[in-house]
Tab-separated table of C-alpha atoms and ligand atoms in Angstrom:
chain	number	residue	atom	x	y	z
E	1279	UNK	CA	19.948	-3.655	11.426
E	1280	UNK	CA	19.574	-7.362	11.524
E	1281	UNK	CA	22.874	-9.451	12.472
E	1282	UNK	CA	21.301	-12.399	10.686
E	1283	UNK	CA	18.367	-13.294	8.645
E	1284	UNK	CA	15.495	-15.011	10.923
E	1285	UNK	CA	15.560	-19.184	10.660
E	1286	UNK	CA	12.831	-19.241	7.832
E	1287	UNK	CA	13.786	-16.672	5.461
E	1288	UNK	CA	15.994	-18.226	2.757
E	1289	UNK	CA	17.751	-15.328	1.099
E	1290	UNK	CA	17.486	-11.781	-0.609
E	1291	UNK	CA	17.371	-12.076	-4.617
E	1292	UNK	CA	18.199	-9.284	-6.781
E	1293	UNK	CA	14.884	-8.773	-9.062
E	1294	UNK	CA	17.008	-7.943	-11.710
E	1295	UNK	CA	19.577	-10.856	-12.510
E	1296	UNK	CA	18.256	-13.120	-10.073
E	1297	UNK	CA	21.924	-13.177	-7.414
E	1298	UNK	CA	21.219	-14.232	-4.271
E	1299	UNK	CA	22.658	-13.269	-0.876
E	1300	UNK	CA	22.272	-13.945	2.528
E	1301	UNK	CA	23.560	-10.706	4.041
E	1302	UNK	CA	20.688	-9.699	5.652
E	1303	UNK	CA	21.835	-5.800	5.172
E	1304	UNK	CA	22.725	-6.071	1.394
E	1305	UNK	CA	19.912	-3.888	0.052
E	1306	UNK	CA	21.284	-2.806	-3.276
E	1307	UNK	CA	22.689	-5.990	-5.777
E	1308	UNK	CA	26.473	-5.235	-6.157
E	1309	UNK	CA	26.355	-6.454	-9.674
E	1310	UNK	CA	23.084	-4.332	-10.610
E	1311	UNK	CA	23.860	-0.999	-8.583
E	1312	UNK	CA	21.797	1.225	-6.582
E	1313	UNK	CA	18.712	0.988	-8.832
E	1314	UNK	CA	18.368	-2.790	-8.443
E	1315	UNK	CA	16.138	-4.071	-5.535
E	1316	UNK	CA	16.020	-7.130	-3.325
E	1317	UNK	CA	13.443	-9.466	-2.927
E	1318	UNK	CA	12.847	-11.658	0.401
E	1319	UNK	CA	12.494	-15.117	-0.277
E	1320	UNK	CA	11.594	-17.877	2.528
E	1321	UNK	CA	12.378	-21.370	3.067
E	1322	UNK	CA	9.495	-23.654	1.844
E	1323	UNK	CA	6.504	-23.408	4.455
E	1324	UNK	CA	6.094	-25.901	6.921
E	1325	UNK	CA	3.415	-28.950	5.868
E	1326	UNK	CA	0.949	-27.246	8.425
E	1327	UNK	CA	1.124	-24.352	8.022
E	1328	UNK	CA	-2.350	-23.136	6.993
E	1329	UNK	CA	-3.526	-24.692	10.228
E	1330	UNK	CA	-0.790	-22.360	12.270
E	1331	UNK	CA	-2.232	-19.660	10.153
E	1332	UNK	CA	-5.924	-20.624	10.893
E	1333	UNK	CA	-4.871	-20.544	14.843
E	1334	UNK	CA	-4.284	-17.108	14.869
E	1335	UNK	CA	-5.992	-13.814	14.982
E	1336	UNK	CA	-6.941	-12.444	11.896
E	1337	UNK	CA	-4.713	-9.933	11.019
E	1338	UNK	CA	-1.244	-9.576	9.329
E	1339	UNK	CA	0.480	-11.162	11.695
E	1340	UNK	CA	-1.496	-14.784	11.363
E	1341	UNK	CA	0.992	-15.109	8.238
E	1342	UNK	CA	4.013	-14.559	10.297
E	1343	UNK	CA	5.802	-17.814	8.738
E	1344	UNK	CA	5.632	-15.285	5.437
E	1345	UNK	CA	6.916	-12.370	7.200
E	1346	UNK	CA	10.581	-11.552	7.440
E	1347	UNK	CA	10.427	-11.272	11.339
E	1348	UNK	CA	12.489	-12.398	14.092
E	1349	UNK	CA	10.720	-15.199	15.651
E	1350	UNK	CA	9.116	-14.301	19.273
E	1351	UNK	CA	9.702	-10.609	18.066
E	1352	UNK	CA	7.349	-7.680	20.265
E	1353	UNK	CA	3.983	-7.429	17.820
E	1354	UNK	CA	2.203	-4.262	18.345
E	1355	UNK	CA	-0.585	-4.313	20.412
E	1356	UNK	CA	-3.229	-2.243	18.183
E	1357	UNK	CA	-4.796	-4.950	15.628
E	1358	UNK	CA	-2.792	-3.616	11.817
E	1359	UNK	CA	-5.305	-5.806	8.834
E	1360	UNK	CA	-7.405	-8.321	9.158
E	1361	UNK	CA	-9.682	-5.656	6.952
E	1362	UNK	CA	-13.131	-6.783	6.291
E	1363	UNK	CA	-14.373	-7.932	2.368
E	1364	UNK	CA	-17.789	-7.403	1.135
E	1365	UNK	CA	-19.195	-8.232	-1.931
E	1366	UNK	CA	-20.569	-5.497	-3.966
E	1367	UNK	CA	-23.288	-6.393	-6.655
E	1368	UNK	CA	-24.495	-3.223	-7.290
E	1369	UNK	CA	-20.735	-1.844	-7.858
E	1370	UNK	CA	-20.466	-5.068	-10.219
E	1371	UNK	CA	-23.243	-3.670	-12.328
E	1372	UNK	CA	-21.711	-0.200	-12.822
E	1373	UNK	CA	-18.563	-2.174	-13.898
E	1374	UNK	CA	-20.027	-4.062	-16.111
E	1375	UNK	CA	-18.630	-7.581	-14.472
E	1376	UNK	CA	-20.009	-10.717	-13.508
E	1377	UNK	CA	-19.244	-10.061	-9.425
E	1378	UNK	CA	-16.930	-7.742	-7.526
E	1379	UNK	CA	-15.811	-7.331	-3.828
E	1380	UNK	CA	-14.278	-4.416	-2.164
E	1381	UNK	CA	-11.361	-5.116	0.658
E	1382	UNK	CA	-12.008	-1.863	2.969
E	1383	UNK	CA	-8.412	-1.250	3.911
E	1384	UNK	CA	-8.998	2.419	5.363
E	1385	UNK	CA	-10.001	0.672	8.354
E	1386	UNK	CA	-6.661	0.342	9.913
E	1387	UNK	CA	-5.478	1.991	12.980
E	1388	UNK	CA	-4.077	5.406	11.040
E	1389	UNK	CA	-6.922	4.501	8.129
E	1390	UNK	CA	-4.353	3.079	5.298
E	1391	UNK	CA	-2.817	0.398	3.959
E	1392	UNK	CA	0.729	1.899	4.937
E	1393	UNK	CA	0.195	0.382	8.582
E	1394	UNK	CA	0.959	-3.089	7.094
E	1395	UNK	CA	4.611	-2.179	6.425
E	1396	UNK	CA	4.731	0.328	9.199
E	1397	UNK	CA	3.770	-2.305	11.422
E	1398	UNK	CA	6.817	-4.369	10.173
E	1399	UNK	CA	8.811	-1.559	10.531
E	1400	UNK	CA	8.258	-0.951	14.145
E	1401	UNK	CA	8.667	-4.853	15.264
E	1402	UNK	CA	12.455	-4.401	13.425
E	1403	UNK	CA	12.819	-1.508	15.444
E	1404	UNK	CA	12.167	-2.914	18.297
E	1405	UNK	CA	13.833	-5.877	17.661
E	1406	UNK	CA	16.959	-4.205	16.857
E	1407	UNK	CA	16.960	-2.090	19.707
E	1408	UNK	CA	16.613	1.059	17.790
E	1409	UNK	CA	16.221	4.336	19.737
E	1410	UNK	CA	14.147	5.794	17.047
E	1411	UNK	CA	12.092	5.174	14.337
E	1412	UNK	CA	12.480	7.954	11.452
E	1413	UNK	CA	11.085	8.882	7.972
E	1414	UNK	CA	10.340	12.032	5.550
E	1415	UNK	CA	6.943	12.208	4.109
E	1416	UNK	CA	3.827	14.243	4.617
E	1417	UNK	CA	1.378	11.608	3.579
E	1418	UNK	CA	0.252	8.053	4.818
E	1419	UNK	CA	3.618	6.352	5.475
E	1420	UNK	CA	4.362	9.234	8.103
E	1421	UNK	CA	1.197	9.219	10.009
E	1422	UNK	CA	1.148	5.416	9.713
E	1423	UNK	CA	4.775	5.127	11.201
E	1424	UNK	CA	3.794	7.901	14.174
E	1425	UNK	CA	0.676	5.705	14.887
E	1426	UNK	CA	2.569	2.420	14.879
E	1427	UNK	CA	5.153	3.892	17.304
E	1428	UNK	CA	3.054	5.314	19.524
E	1429	UNK	CA	1.617	2.168	20.087
E	1430	UNK	CA	5.052	0.470	20.815
E	1431	UNK	CA	6.544	3.228	22.982
E	1432	UNK	CA	8.915	4.071	20.211
E	1433	UNK	CA	9.944	7.817	19.696
E	1434	UNK	CA	9.246	8.620	16.219
E	1435	UNK	CA	10.584	11.779	14.290
E	1436	UNK	CA	9.226	12.632	11.008
E	1437	UNK	CA	10.753	15.118	8.332
E	1438	UNK	CA	7.967	16.993	6.533
E	1439	UNK	CA	8.500	19.470	3.464
E	1440	UNK	CA	6.897	23.242	3.747
E	1441	UNK	CA	3.889	22.379	2.026
E	1442	UNK	CA	2.868	19.744	4.714
E	1443	UNK	CA	-1.350	19.578	4.534
E	1444	UNK	CA	-2.491	20.925	7.733
E	1445	UNK	CA	-4.981	17.022	8.657
E	1446	UNK	CA	-1.516	15.099	8.471
E	1447	UNK	CA	0.163	17.058	10.241
E	1448	UNK	CA	-2.628	16.972	13.117
E	1449	UNK	CA	-2.491	13.070	12.808
E	1450	UNK	CA	1.439	13.170	13.124
E	1451	UNK	CA	1.416	15.513	16.047
E	1452	UNK	CA	-1.388	13.864	18.101
E	1453	UNK	CA	0.348	10.184	18.030
E	1454	UNK	CA	3.180	12.643	19.411
E	1455	UNK	CA	5.899	12.506	16.693
E	1456	UNK	CA	8.561	15.033	16.633
E	1457	UNK	CA	7.957	16.790	13.404
E	1458	UNK	CA	10.712	18.775	11.868
E	1459	UNK	CA	9.199	20.877	9.165
E	1460	UNK	CA	11.693	21.093	6.356
E	1461	UNK	CA	12.025	25.036	4.492
E	1462	UNK	CA	12.397	22.582	1.306
E	1463	UNK	CA	10.787	20.765	-1.272
E	1464	UNK	CA	9.875	16.743	-0.629
E	1465	UNK	CA	12.895	15.647	-2.416
E	1466	UNK	CA	15.170	17.798	-0.757
E	1467	UNK	CA	13.176	16.964	2.610
E	1468	UNK	CA	13.856	13.010	1.709
E	1469	UNK	CA	17.624	13.291	1.063
E	1470	UNK	CA	18.542	15.577	3.982
E	1471	UNK	CA	16.022	12.518	6.174
E	1472	UNK	CA	18.253	9.805	4.619
E	1473	UNK	CA	21.823	11.332	5.240
E	1474	UNK	CA	20.384	12.703	8.863
E	1475	UNK	CA	19.361	9.143	9.636
E	1476	UNK	CA	22.260	7.109	8.913
E	1477	UNK	CA	24.550	9.017	11.423
E	1478	UNK	CA	22.322	7.856	14.004
E	1479	UNK	CA	21.011	4.506	15.648
E	1480	UNK	CA	18.034	5.512	14.355
E	1481	UNK	CA	15.316	3.374	12.221
E	1482	UNK	CA	14.934	4.576	8.601
E	1483	UNK	CA	11.301	3.971	7.249
E	1484	UNK	CA	12.066	5.344	3.598
E	1485	UNK	CA	10.382	2.736	2.308
E	1486	UNK	CA	11.117	1.962	-1.486
E	1487	UNK	CA	14.681	0.421	-0.845
E	1488	UNK	CA	14.369	-1.174	2.643
E	1489	UNK	CA	13.252	-5.053	1.332
E	1490	UNK	CA	11.435	-5.993	4.357
E	1491	UNK	CA	8.861	-3.153	4.993
E	1492	UNK	CA	7.193	-4.055	1.686
E	1493	UNK	CA	6.444	-7.601	2.750
E	1494	UNK	CA	3.953	-5.968	5.175
E	1495	UNK	CA	2.036	-4.981	2.107
E	1496	UNK	CA	1.692	-8.421	0.496
E	1497	UNK	CA	-0.368	-9.519	3.650
E	1498	UNK	CA	-3.363	-7.833	1.802
E	1499	UNK	CA	-3.482	-10.281	-0.336
E	1500	UNK	CA	-2.670	-12.723	1.970
E	1501	UNK	CA	-5.832	-11.702	3.821
E	1502	UNK	CA	-8.035	-11.275	0.434
E	1503	UNK	CA	-7.127	-14.992	-0.536
E	1504	UNK	CA	-7.857	-16.307	3.254
E	1505	UNK	CA	-11.066	-14.674	3.221
E	1506	UNK	CA	-12.725	-15.428	-0.547
E	1507	UNK	CA	-10.597	-18.977	-0.797
E	1508	UNK	CA	-12.194	-21.118	-4.180
E	1509	UNK	CA	-14.422	-17.024	-4.661
E	1510	UNK	CA	-10.951	-15.394	-5.441
E	1511	UNK	CA	-11.965	-13.313	-8.535
E	1512	UNK	CA	-10.071	-13.591	-11.725
E	1513	UNK	CA	-9.150	-9.783	-10.982
E	1514	UNK	CA	-7.599	-7.785	-8.191
E	1515	UNK	CA	-7.177	-3.998	-8.862
E	1516	UNK	CA	-5.374	-1.443	-6.846
E	1517	UNK	CA	-3.508	1.660	-7.172
E	1518	UNK	CA	-0.036	2.393	-7.880
E	1519	UNK	CA	2.333	5.580	-6.868
E	1520	UNK	CA	6.038	4.156	-6.032
E	1521	UNK	CA	5.029	0.842	-6.688
E	1522	UNK	CA	5.506	-1.409	-3.830
E	1523	UNK	CA	2.196	-2.152	-3.151
E	1524	UNK	CA	1.643	-3.373	-6.679
E	1525	UNK	CA	4.377	-5.495	-6.081
E	1526	UNK	CA	3.331	-6.824	-2.796
E	1527	UNK	CA	-0.165	-7.449	-3.954
E	1528	UNK	CA	1.273	-9.777	-6.514
E	1529	UNK	CA	3.612	-11.498	-4.445
E	1530	UNK	CA	1.110	-12.135	-1.548
E	1531	UNK	CA	-1.250	-13.615	-4.505
E	1532	UNK	CA	1.543	-16.032	-5.561
E	1533	UNK	CA	2.414	-16.836	-1.836
E	1534	UNK	CA	-1.255	-17.379	-1.297
E	1535	UNK	CA	-1.447	-19.919	-4.558
E	1536	UNK	CA	1.809	-21.509	-3.188
E	1537	UNK	CA	0.575	-22.707	0.449
E	1538	UNK	CA	-2.870	-23.322	-1.012
E	1539	UNK	CA	-5.024	-20.769	0.036
E	1540	UNK	CA	-6.530	-20.308	-3.617
E	1541	UNK	CA	-6.791	-22.336	-6.461
E	1542	UNK	CA	-5.238	-19.837	-9.178
E	1543	UNK	CA	-3.344	-16.416	-8.679
E	1544	UNK	CA	-5.647	-13.409	-10.001
E	1545	UNK	CA	-4.202	-10.884	-12.566
E	1546	UNK	CA	-3.344	-7.608	-10.857
E	1547	UNK	CA	-4.701	-4.357	-12.522
E	1548	UNK	CA	-2.352	-1.336	-11.142
E	1549	UNK	CA	-4.603	1.984	-11.833
E	1550	UNK	CA	-2.164	5.215	-12.168
E	1551	UNK	CA	-3.405	9.201	-12.263
E	1552	UNK	CA	-3.420	10.415	-15.641
E	1553	UNK	CA	-1.219	13.076	-14.272
E	1554	UNK	CA	0.997	10.851	-12.759
E	1555	UNK	CA	1.406	7.605	-15.036
E	1556	UNK	CA	5.389	6.609	-15.570
E	1557	UNK	CA	4.436	2.754	-14.878
E	1558	UNK	CA	1.561	2.817	-17.553
E	1559	UNK	CA	3.843	4.269	-19.817
E	1560	UNK	CA	6.767	1.875	-19.106
E	1561	UNK	CA	4.543	-1.280	-19.176
E	1562	UNK	CA	2.895	-0.250	-22.519
E	1563	UNK	CA	6.152	1.254	-24.147
E	1564	UNK	CA	9.903	0.564	-23.849
E	1565	UNK	CA	9.903	-0.846	-20.170
E	1566	UNK	CA	11.947	2.031	-19.490
E	1567	UNK	CA	11.486	4.708	-16.984
E	1568	UNK	CA	10.913	8.187	-18.120
E	1569	UNK	CA	10.186	10.613	-14.703
E	1570	UNK	CA	7.433	12.981	-15.366
E	1571	UNK	CA	6.180	15.580	-13.416
E	1572	UNK	CA	2.935	14.548	-11.120
E	1573	UNK	CA	-0.281	16.189	-10.981
E	1574	UNK	CA	-3.473	14.471	-9.815
E	1575	UNK	CA	-5.836	15.309	-6.620
E	1576	UNK	CA	-5.201	11.925	-5.616
E	1577	UNK	CA	-1.936	12.783	-3.663
E	1578	UNK	CA	-0.914	9.493	-2.298
E	1579	UNK	CA	-0.191	8.585	-6.129
E	1580	UNK	CA	1.206	11.676	-7.259
E	1581	UNK	CA	4.712	9.939	-7.662
E	1582	UNK	CA	6.510	11.003	-10.693
E	1583	UNK	CA	9.121	9.257	-10.114
E	1584	UNK	CA	8.632	5.999	-8.411
E	1585	UNK	CA	10.787	4.608	-6.113
E	1586	UNK	CA	9.936	0.793	-6.623
E	1587	UNK	CA	9.909	0.854	-10.242
E	1588	UNK	CA	11.802	-2.532	-11.346
E	1589	UNK	CA	9.784	-4.505	-8.656
E	1590	UNK	CA	6.652	-2.986	-9.900
E	1591	UNK	CA	7.314	-3.779	-13.664
E	1592	UNK	CA	8.987	-7.138	-12.464
E	1593	UNK	CA	5.821	-8.280	-10.794
E	1594	UNK	CA	3.560	-7.168	-13.659
E	1595	UNK	CA	5.451	-9.137	-16.386
E	1596	UNK	CA	4.948	-12.280	-14.037
E	1597	UNK	CA	2.134	-11.934	-13.276
E	1598	UNK	CA	0.271	-10.876	-16.771
E	1599	UNK	CA	-0.520	-7.654	-14.825
E	1600	UNK	CA	-1.829	-4.759	-16.548
E	1601	UNK	CA	-1.908	-0.821	-15.595
E	1602	UNK	CA	-4.628	1.709	-16.638
E	1603	UNK	CA	-4.637	5.489	-16.244
E	1604	UNK	CA	-7.427	7.122	-14.631
E	1605	UNK	CA	-8.215	11.117	-15.218
E	1606	UNK	CA	-9.505	13.406	-11.889
E	1607	UNK	CA	-12.885	13.451	-13.035
E	1608	UNK	CA	-13.090	9.610	-13.122
E	1609	UNK	CA	-11.407	9.451	-9.697
E	1610	UNK	CA	-13.788	11.908	-8.171
E	1611	UNK	CA	-16.709	9.602	-9.683
E	1612	UNK	CA	-15.133	6.243	-8.421
E	1613	UNK	CA	-15.388	8.091	-4.761
E	1614	UNK	CA	-18.960	8.720	-5.500
E	1615	UNK	CA	-19.675	5.037	-6.951
E	1616	UNK	CA	-18.091	3.324	-3.926
E	1617	UNK	CA	-19.631	5.167	-0.930
E	1618	UNK	CA	-23.115	4.828	-2.528
E	1619	UNK	CA	-23.204	1.545	-4.443
E	1620	UNK	CA	-21.157	-0.153	-1.881
E	1621	UNK	CA	-20.917	2.118	1.318
E	1622	UNK	CA	-17.206	2.394	1.009
E	1623	UNK	CA	-15.656	6.091	1.773
E	1624	UNK	CA	-12.328	6.169	-0.038
E	1625	UNK	CA	-9.641	8.730	-0.319
E	1626	UNK	CA	-8.995	10.102	-4.138
E	1627	UNK	CA	-6.313	7.478	-4.364
E	1628	UNK	CA	-8.306	4.479	-3.435
E	1629	UNK	CA	-11.037	5.628	-5.148
E	1630	UNK	CA	-9.021	5.466	-8.599
E	1631	UNK	CA	-8.850	1.903	-8.491
E	1632	UNK	CA	-12.971	1.859	-8.831
E	1633	UNK	CA	-12.154	4.387	-12.091
E	1634	UNK	CA	-9.652	1.877	-12.987
E	1635	UNK	CA	-11.694	-1.241	-13.130
E	1636	UNK	CA	-14.499	0.891	-14.894
E	1637	UNK	CA	-11.469	1.777	-17.626
E	1638	UNK	CA	-10.342	-1.656	-18.001
E	1639	UNK	CA	-13.861	-2.780	-18.448
E	1640	UNK	CA	-14.213	-0.091	-21.196
E	1641	UNK	CA	-11.264	-1.407	-22.791
E	1642	UNK	CA	-11.702	-4.819	-23.119
E	1643	UNK	CA	-8.786	-5.733	-20.471
E	1644	UNK	CA	-11.446	-7.322	-18.142
E	1645	UNK	CA	-13.881	-9.343	-20.062
E	1646	UNK	CA	-17.572	-8.922	-18.471
E	1647	UNK	CA	-17.860	-12.558	-17.530
E	1648	UNK	CA	-14.859	-11.431	-15.016
E	1649	UNK	CA	-14.851	-11.165	-11.146
E	1650	UNK	CA	-12.816	-8.379	-9.612
E	1651	UNK	CA	-11.735	-7.568	-5.999
E	1652	UNK	CA	-10.901	-3.887	-5.364
E	1653	UNK	CA	-8.629	-3.029	-2.438
E	1654	UNK	CA	-9.494	0.432	-1.214
E	1655	UNK	CA	-6.063	1.325	0.602
E	1656	UNK	CA	-7.331	4.741	2.352
E	1657	UNK	CA	-10.102	5.803	4.006
E	1658	UNK	CA	-11.813	9.206	2.581
E	1659	UNK	CA	-11.714	11.207	5.957
E	1660	UNK	CA	-8.370	11.606	5.244
E	1661	UNK	CA	-9.041	14.247	2.423
E	1662	UNK	CA	-12.351	15.563	3.147
E	1663	UNK	CA	-11.973	19.022	0.881
E	1664	UNK	CA	-11.231	16.977	-2.472
E	1665	UNK	CA	-14.601	14.718	-1.377
E	1666	UNK	CA	-16.676	17.722	-1.033
E	1667	UNK	CA	-15.592	18.661	-4.705
E	1668	UNK	CA	-17.156	15.840	-5.513
E	1669	UNK	CA	-20.550	16.224	-4.665
E	1670	UNK	CA	-23.417	19.134	-4.269
E	1671	UNK	CA	-23.522	21.036	-1.101
E	1672	UNK	CA	-26.118	20.489	1.478
E	1673	UNK	CA	-29.578	22.185	0.538
E	1674	UNK	CA	-29.708	25.280	2.852
E	1675	UNK	CA	-33.578	25.560	4.424
E	1676	UNK	CA	-34.827	28.363	6.715
E	1677	UNK	CA	-36.179	27.106	10.055
E	1678	UNK	CA	-39.480	26.768	8.975
E	1679	UNK	CA	-41.460	23.609	8.906
E	1680	UNK	CA	-43.543	24.775	5.935
E	1681	UNK	CA	-40.961	25.650	3.941
E	1682	UNK	CA	-39.229	22.237	4.634
E	1683	UNK	CA	-42.338	20.620	3.425
E	1684	UNK	CA	-42.558	22.822	0.596
E	1685	UNK	CA	-39.075	22.303	-0.342
E	1686	UNK	CA	-39.687	18.232	0.516
E	1687	UNK	CA	-42.626	18.276	-2.010
I	2073	PLP	C1	0.754	4.875	-0.507
I	2073	PLP	C2	-0.664	4.394	-1.190
I	2073	PLP	C3	-0.877	3.682	-2.213
I	2073	PLP	C4	0.215	3.579	-3.666
I	2073	PLP	O1	1.060	2.626	-2.799
I	2073	PLP	P1	2.616	2.985	-3.470
I	2073	PLP	O2	3.501	1.393	-2.849
I	2073	PLP	O3	3.002	4.049	-3.381
I	2073	PLP	O4	2.181	2.263	-5.016
I	2073	PLP	C5	-2.236	3.658	-2.579
I	2073	PLP	N1	-3.233	4.125	-2.220
I	2073	PLP	C6	-3.105	4.538	-0.677
I	2073	PLP	C7	-4.395	5.285	-0.197
I	2073	PLP	C8	-1.761	4.975	-0.592
I	2073	PLP	O5	-1.333	5.618	0.814
I	2074	ZN	ZN1	21.921	-8.156	-9.775
């Protein structure tokens, strides 16, 4: 992908043993093997880095000293990141905490946080002269890659398993991606796409092993820090599937603190669905991953085998972070409360975060005098079928004024 690291990047560090490498393609540690993950390390930021940030538009590329992109690389023409933060007093009251903020990252080009790593992917693909970008997914990663690739004029091929849901196929096809629907499940589809892509001059966005893409995810925290500064809350909550987002959120807060955007690093609450909680079990138990079947309405975090387990655990230990599980009924309740108390419509995986904060308060993990920020990682219009199960239907009335008046009382 690169011949050499950009000059502001110091190297790649193994999250298991701490060994450092300067070959940009060392993605697994030669000492620790294929389950290891690499973390991008930067040279110390220039003294005027905050002024540089402030001189740029408010989007994720504002923080380019902290992104692993070649200097002068072509950026997407559509805005990625720069999502709004609002304060949510009534939601805070429902949580039972002193204050709450909501960062609505569903307001991204393809309506999820996945646009952040996808934007990094297409910038790197373009800089490397890749003929095509490729990934295997039915979810937000795929629709996001299709969207960002279209914006840069790069062809995209997406492998989807047979069961791919119609709304997501619609997003993929309308963005012009070539969609190969494989007569198999997700795991087989993923393996096939890996083997086929590596034989071709294609850029592979299958995220968990590529150390650069996850750097895009941390920009959600850099922005939060930039938006709130000394009002940065005590806790930041985010939902967890593969664990890339969690690790990125922690890293972004640490870097925001290091460059002086915020006075302290908040603790990060990871929220998993009760039907898919390998990270909860590992962090509260022996620190070992036990792969489990995944069953939850929150499809974007229905992950029984988290591919970035080691990085998420590494980040949680450093941060003093905690994980909690929430069941599907609580997720639907979280979706209603977030919408009705804060005016934000979240897809189930993102609404799980709201349920998780409530659970963490009930367990005494988050104290009543704390402040919290909820990261909403995907828009509710992505999955209206599930949203409709969270609420009653409309009241059917005849086209008759008197009858409607009588109903209204
Ligand atoms: C992918 C995703 C997550 C979780 O991110 P991971 O890196 O898989 O842990 C959370 N919410 C939404 C909406 C997502 O698409
Ligand atoms: Zn190692």
